[in-house]
Coordinates of C-alpha atoms in Angstrom, one line a residue:
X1 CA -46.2 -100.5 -129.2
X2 CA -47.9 -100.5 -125.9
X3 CA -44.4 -100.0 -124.0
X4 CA -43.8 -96.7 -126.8
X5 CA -47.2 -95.4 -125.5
X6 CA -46.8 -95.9 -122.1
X7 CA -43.1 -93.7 -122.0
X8 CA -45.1 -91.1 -124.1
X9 CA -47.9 -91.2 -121.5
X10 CA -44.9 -90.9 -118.4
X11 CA -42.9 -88.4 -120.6
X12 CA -45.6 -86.0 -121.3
X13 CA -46.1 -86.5 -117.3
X14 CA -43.2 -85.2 -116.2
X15 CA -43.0 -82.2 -118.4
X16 CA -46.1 -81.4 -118.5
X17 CA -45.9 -79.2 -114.8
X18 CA -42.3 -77.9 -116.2
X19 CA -43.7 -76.3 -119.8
X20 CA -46.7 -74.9 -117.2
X21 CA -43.9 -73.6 -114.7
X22 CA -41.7 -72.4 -117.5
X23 CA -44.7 -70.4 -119.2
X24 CA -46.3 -66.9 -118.6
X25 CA -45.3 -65.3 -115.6
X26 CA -43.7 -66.9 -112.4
X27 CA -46.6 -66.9 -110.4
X28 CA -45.2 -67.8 -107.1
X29 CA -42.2 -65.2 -107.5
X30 CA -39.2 -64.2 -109.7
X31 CA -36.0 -65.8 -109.2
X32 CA -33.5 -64.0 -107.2
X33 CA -31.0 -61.8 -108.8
X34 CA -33.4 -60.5 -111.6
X35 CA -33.9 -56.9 -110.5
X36 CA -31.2 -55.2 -113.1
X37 CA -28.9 -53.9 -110.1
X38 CA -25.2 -54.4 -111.5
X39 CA -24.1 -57.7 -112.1
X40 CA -27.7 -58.7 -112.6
X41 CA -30.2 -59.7 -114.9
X42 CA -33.5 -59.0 -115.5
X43 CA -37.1 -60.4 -116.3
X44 CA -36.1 -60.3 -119.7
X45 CA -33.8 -63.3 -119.7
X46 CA -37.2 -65.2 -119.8
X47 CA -40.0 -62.9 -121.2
X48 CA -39.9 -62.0 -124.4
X49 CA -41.1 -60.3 -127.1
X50 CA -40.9 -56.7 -126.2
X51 CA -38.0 -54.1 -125.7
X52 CA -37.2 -53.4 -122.3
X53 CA -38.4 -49.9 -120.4
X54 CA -41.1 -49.9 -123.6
X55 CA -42.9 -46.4 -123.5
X56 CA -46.4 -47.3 -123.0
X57 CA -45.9 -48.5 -119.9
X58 CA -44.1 -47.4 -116.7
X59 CA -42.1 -48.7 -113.7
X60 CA -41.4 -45.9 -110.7
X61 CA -40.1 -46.8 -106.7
X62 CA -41.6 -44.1 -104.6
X63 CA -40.6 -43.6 -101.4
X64 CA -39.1 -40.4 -99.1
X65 CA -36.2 -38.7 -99.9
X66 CA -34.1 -40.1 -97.4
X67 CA -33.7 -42.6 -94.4
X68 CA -33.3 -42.7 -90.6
X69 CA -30.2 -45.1 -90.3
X70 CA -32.5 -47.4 -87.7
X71 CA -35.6 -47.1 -89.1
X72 CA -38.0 -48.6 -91.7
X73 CA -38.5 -47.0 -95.1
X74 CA -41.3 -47.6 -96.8
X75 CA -40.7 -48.3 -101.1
X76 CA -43.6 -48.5 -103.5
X77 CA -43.3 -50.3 -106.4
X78 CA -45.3 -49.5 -109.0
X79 CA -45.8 -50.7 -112.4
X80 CA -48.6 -50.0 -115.4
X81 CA -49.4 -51.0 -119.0
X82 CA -52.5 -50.3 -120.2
X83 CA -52.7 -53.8 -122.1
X84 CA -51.2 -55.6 -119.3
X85 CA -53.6 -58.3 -116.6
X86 CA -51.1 -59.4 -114.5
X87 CA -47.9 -57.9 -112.9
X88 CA -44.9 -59.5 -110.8
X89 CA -42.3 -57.5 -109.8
X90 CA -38.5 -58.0 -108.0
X91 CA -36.5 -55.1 -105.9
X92 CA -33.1 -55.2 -103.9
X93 CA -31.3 -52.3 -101.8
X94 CA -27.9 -51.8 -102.6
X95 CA -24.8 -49.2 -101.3
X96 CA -22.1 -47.8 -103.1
X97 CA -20.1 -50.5 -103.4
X98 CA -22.7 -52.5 -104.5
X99 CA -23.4 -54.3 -101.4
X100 CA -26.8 -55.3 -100.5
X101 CA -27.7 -53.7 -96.7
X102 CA -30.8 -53.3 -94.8
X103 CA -33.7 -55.8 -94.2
X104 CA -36.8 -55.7 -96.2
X105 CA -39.9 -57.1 -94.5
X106 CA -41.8 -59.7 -95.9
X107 CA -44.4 -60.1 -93.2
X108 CA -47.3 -58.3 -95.2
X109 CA -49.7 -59.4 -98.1
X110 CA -48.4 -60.3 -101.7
X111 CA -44.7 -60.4 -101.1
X112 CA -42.6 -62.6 -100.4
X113 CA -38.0 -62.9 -100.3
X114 CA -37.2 -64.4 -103.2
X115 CA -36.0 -68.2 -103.1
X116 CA -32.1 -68.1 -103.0
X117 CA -31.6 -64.7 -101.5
X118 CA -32.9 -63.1 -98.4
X119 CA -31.6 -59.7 -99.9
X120 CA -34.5 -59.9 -103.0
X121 CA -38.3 -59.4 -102.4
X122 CA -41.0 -60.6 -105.2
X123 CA -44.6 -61.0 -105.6
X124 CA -46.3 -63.4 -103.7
X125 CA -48.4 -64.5 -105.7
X126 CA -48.2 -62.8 -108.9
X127 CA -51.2 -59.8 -108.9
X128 CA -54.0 -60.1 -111.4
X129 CA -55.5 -56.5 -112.2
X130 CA -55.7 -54.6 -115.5
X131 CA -53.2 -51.5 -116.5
X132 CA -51.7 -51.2 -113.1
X133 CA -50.4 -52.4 -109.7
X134 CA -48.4 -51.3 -106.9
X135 CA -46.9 -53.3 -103.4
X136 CA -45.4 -51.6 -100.9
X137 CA -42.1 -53.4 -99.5
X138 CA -40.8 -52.1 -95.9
X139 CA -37.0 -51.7 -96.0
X140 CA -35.3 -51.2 -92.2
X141 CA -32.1 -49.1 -92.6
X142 CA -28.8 -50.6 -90.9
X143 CA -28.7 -49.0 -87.6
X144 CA -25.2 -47.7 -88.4
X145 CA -26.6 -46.3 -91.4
X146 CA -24.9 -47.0 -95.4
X147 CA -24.3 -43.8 -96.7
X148 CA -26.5 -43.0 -99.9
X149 CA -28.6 -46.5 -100.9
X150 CA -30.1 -47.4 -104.4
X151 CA -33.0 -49.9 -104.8
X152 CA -33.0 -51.2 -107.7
X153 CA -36.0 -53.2 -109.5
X154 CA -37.6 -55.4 -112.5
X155 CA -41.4 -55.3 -113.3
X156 CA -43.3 -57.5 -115.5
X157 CA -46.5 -56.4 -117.0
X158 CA -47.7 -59.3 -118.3
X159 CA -50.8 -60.4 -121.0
X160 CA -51.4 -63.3 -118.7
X161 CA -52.2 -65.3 -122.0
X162 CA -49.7 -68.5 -120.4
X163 CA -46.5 -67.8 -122.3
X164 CA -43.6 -66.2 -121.4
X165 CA -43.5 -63.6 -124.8
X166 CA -45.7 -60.9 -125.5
X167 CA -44.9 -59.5 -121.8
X168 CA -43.1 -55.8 -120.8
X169 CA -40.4 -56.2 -118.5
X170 CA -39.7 -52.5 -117.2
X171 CA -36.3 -51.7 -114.5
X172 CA -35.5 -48.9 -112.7
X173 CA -33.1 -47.9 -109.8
X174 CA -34.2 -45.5 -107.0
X175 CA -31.2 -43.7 -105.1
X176 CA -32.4 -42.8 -101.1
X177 CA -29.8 -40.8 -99.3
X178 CA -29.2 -41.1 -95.6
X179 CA -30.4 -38.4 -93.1
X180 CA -33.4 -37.8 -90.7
X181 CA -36.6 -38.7 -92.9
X182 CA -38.9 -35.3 -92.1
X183 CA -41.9 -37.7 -93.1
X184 CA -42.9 -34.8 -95.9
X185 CA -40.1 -35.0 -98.5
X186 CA -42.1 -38.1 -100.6
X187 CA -40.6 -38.1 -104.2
X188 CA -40.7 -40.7 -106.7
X189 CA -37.9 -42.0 -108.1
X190 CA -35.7 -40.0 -105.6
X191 CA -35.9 -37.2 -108.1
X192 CA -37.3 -33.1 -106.7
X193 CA -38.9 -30.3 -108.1
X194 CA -37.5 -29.8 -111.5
X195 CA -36.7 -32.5 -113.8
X196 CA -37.3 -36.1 -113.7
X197 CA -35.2 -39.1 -115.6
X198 CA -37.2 -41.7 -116.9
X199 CA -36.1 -45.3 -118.0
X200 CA -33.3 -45.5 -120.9
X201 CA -35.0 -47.2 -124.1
X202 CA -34.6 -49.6 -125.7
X203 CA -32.7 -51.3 -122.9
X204 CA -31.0 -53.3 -123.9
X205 CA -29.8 -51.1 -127.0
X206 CA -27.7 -52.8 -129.8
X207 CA -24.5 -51.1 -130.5
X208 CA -24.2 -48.5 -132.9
X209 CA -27.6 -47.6 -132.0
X210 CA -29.8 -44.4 -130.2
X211 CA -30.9 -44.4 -126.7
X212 CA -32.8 -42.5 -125.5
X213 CA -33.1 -41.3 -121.7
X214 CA -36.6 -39.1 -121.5
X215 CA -36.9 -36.0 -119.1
X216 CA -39.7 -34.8 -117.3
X217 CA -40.2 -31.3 -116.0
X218 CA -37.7 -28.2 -117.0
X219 CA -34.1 -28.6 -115.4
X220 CA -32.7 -25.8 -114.0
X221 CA -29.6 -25.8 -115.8
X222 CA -27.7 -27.3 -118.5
X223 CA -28.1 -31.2 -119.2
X224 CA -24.6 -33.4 -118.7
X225 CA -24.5 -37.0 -119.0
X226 CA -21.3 -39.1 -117.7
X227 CA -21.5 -42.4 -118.8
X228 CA -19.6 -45.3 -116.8
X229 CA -19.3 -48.6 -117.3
X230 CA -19.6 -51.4 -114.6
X231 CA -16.4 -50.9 -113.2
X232 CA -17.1 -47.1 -112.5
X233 CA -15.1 -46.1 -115.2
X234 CA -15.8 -42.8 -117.1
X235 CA -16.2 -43.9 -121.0
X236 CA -17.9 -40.7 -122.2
X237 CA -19.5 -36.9 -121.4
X238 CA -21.9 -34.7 -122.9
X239 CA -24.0 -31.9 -122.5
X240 CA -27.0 -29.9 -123.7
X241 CA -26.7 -26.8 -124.6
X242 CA -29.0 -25.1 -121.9
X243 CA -31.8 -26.0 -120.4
X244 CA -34.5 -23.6 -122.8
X245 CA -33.6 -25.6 -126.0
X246 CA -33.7 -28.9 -124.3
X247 CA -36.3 -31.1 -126.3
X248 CA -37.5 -33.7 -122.9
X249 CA -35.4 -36.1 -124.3
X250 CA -31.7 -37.0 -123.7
X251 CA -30.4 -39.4 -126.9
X252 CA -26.7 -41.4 -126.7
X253 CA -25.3 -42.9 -129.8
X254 CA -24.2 -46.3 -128.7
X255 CA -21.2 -46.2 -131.2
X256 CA -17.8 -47.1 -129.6
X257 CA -19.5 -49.0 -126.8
X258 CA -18.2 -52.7 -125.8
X259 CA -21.5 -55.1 -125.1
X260 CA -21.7 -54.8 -120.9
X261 CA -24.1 -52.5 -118.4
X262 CA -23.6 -49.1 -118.0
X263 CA -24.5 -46.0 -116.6
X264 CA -25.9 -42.5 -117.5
X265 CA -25.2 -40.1 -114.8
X266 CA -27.4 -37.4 -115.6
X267 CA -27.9 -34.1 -113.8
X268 CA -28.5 -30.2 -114.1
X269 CA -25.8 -28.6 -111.5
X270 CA -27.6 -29.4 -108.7
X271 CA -28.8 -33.2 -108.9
X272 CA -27.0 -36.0 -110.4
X273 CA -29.3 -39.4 -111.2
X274 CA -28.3 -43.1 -112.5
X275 CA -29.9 -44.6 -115.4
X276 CA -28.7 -48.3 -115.8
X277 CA -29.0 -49.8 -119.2
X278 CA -27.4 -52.5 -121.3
X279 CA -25.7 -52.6 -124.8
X280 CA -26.3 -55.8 -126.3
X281 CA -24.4 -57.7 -129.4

């Protein structure tokens, strides 16, 4: 009897600080590779509870237009929920080929490189603060420069209640091309004057389902979307009409689609954008 209560008592020991670690948000940062670039995963593969990129909350990268190959960008992340108390957060730069370049530098308050990558920044710790929060993560630009780069990030906005459900994970990927930063062009997103993607929901979307990409602002032409997969390949196209009947929302019938990532290319003539999401099982 005594011997069946004392492995009880050195049981509940030892698992005691994993159910705490394994519960509600990861306060000391998010493991690496959980920022939704391709080949990724996201907050999601622990939080649960909610769709991913819900509406009522928001996740946007701000930063200028382009980079200085040489200099230091600076990228804030910034993520809100109006029934969220804590946020965490996770962001990687990437080029075209998928590569990650540049260094991001941790040297400042509340963020940290994630443990397994040097190319993946987190919270450090995770920031306590109601409906909102922003960090802003230096990124130096290869010195030889990479062409057009695209950060790519996961938020949680969390209900800091101790469990990992009941959270909103939220993604989003920022495209930065290269050329001399004028220090005036500051979008957010990376997207000008005139329309403005927002995150695909739900993401991830079962197949044989609607997603739906929301537009902000008026574009100045007709809507197309090319959808690729992973492997860059073109697997659809489509088109609004013209821009005066467009409704702010763009919606993609999921039908046809093999579970994987993908993603919808959307522009008006004279921008193009990338809006990753996933189609589940």
């Amino acid at each position: 009897m005594n011997r069946a209560r004392n492995m009880s008592v050195r049981l509940a020991v030892v698992l005691l600080p994993t159910m705490l670690l394994a519960a509600g948000l990861n306060r000391s940062g998010a493991p690496a590779f959980s920022t939704g670039a391709p080949g990724e995963g996201t907050c999601a593969a622990c939080h649960t509870g909610n769709p991913v990129n819900s509406p009522d909350g928001s996740l946007h990268l701000v930063s200028e237009s382009t980079y200085a190959p040489g200099e230091t960008l600076d990228v804030t992340v910034r993520v809100a929920h109006p029934d969220a108390a804590r946020f965490g957060f996770q962001i990687t730069a990437q080029d075209m080929s998928g590569t990650p370049v540049g260094t991001f530098d941790v040297s400042g308050q509340n963020v940290q490189l994630a443990l397994g990558s040097p190319d993946h920044v987190t919270h450090a710790p995770a920031a306590d603060s109601n409906g909102e929060f922003e960090w802003v993560v230096p990124w130096q630009a290869p010195i030889e420069g990479a062409g057009e780069v695209t950060f790519y990030a996961a938020a949680n906005a969390a209900n800091a209640d101790f469990t990992s459900s009941g959270d909103f994970i939220y993604t989003t990927a920022h495209p930065v091309a290269q050329g001399a930063a004028t220090g005036t062009d500051r979008v957010e997103d990376a997207v000008p004057v005139g329309f403005r993607p927002g995150p695909a929901y739900p993401n991830p979307v079962v197949s044989h389902a609607r997603l739906t990409i929301p537009i902000e602002g008026r574009p100045r032409g007709s809507i197309t979307l090319t959808l690729v997969d992973l492997a860059g390949r073109v697997v659809r196209t489509a088109a609004t009409d013209d821009a005066k009947g467009f409704d702010s929302n763009f919606q993609l019938h999921t039908a046809g689609l093999t579970p994987g990532m993908y993603f919808a290319r959307i522009g008006d003539g004279r921008s193009e954008y990338s809006i990753p999401f996933m189609v589940a099982r």
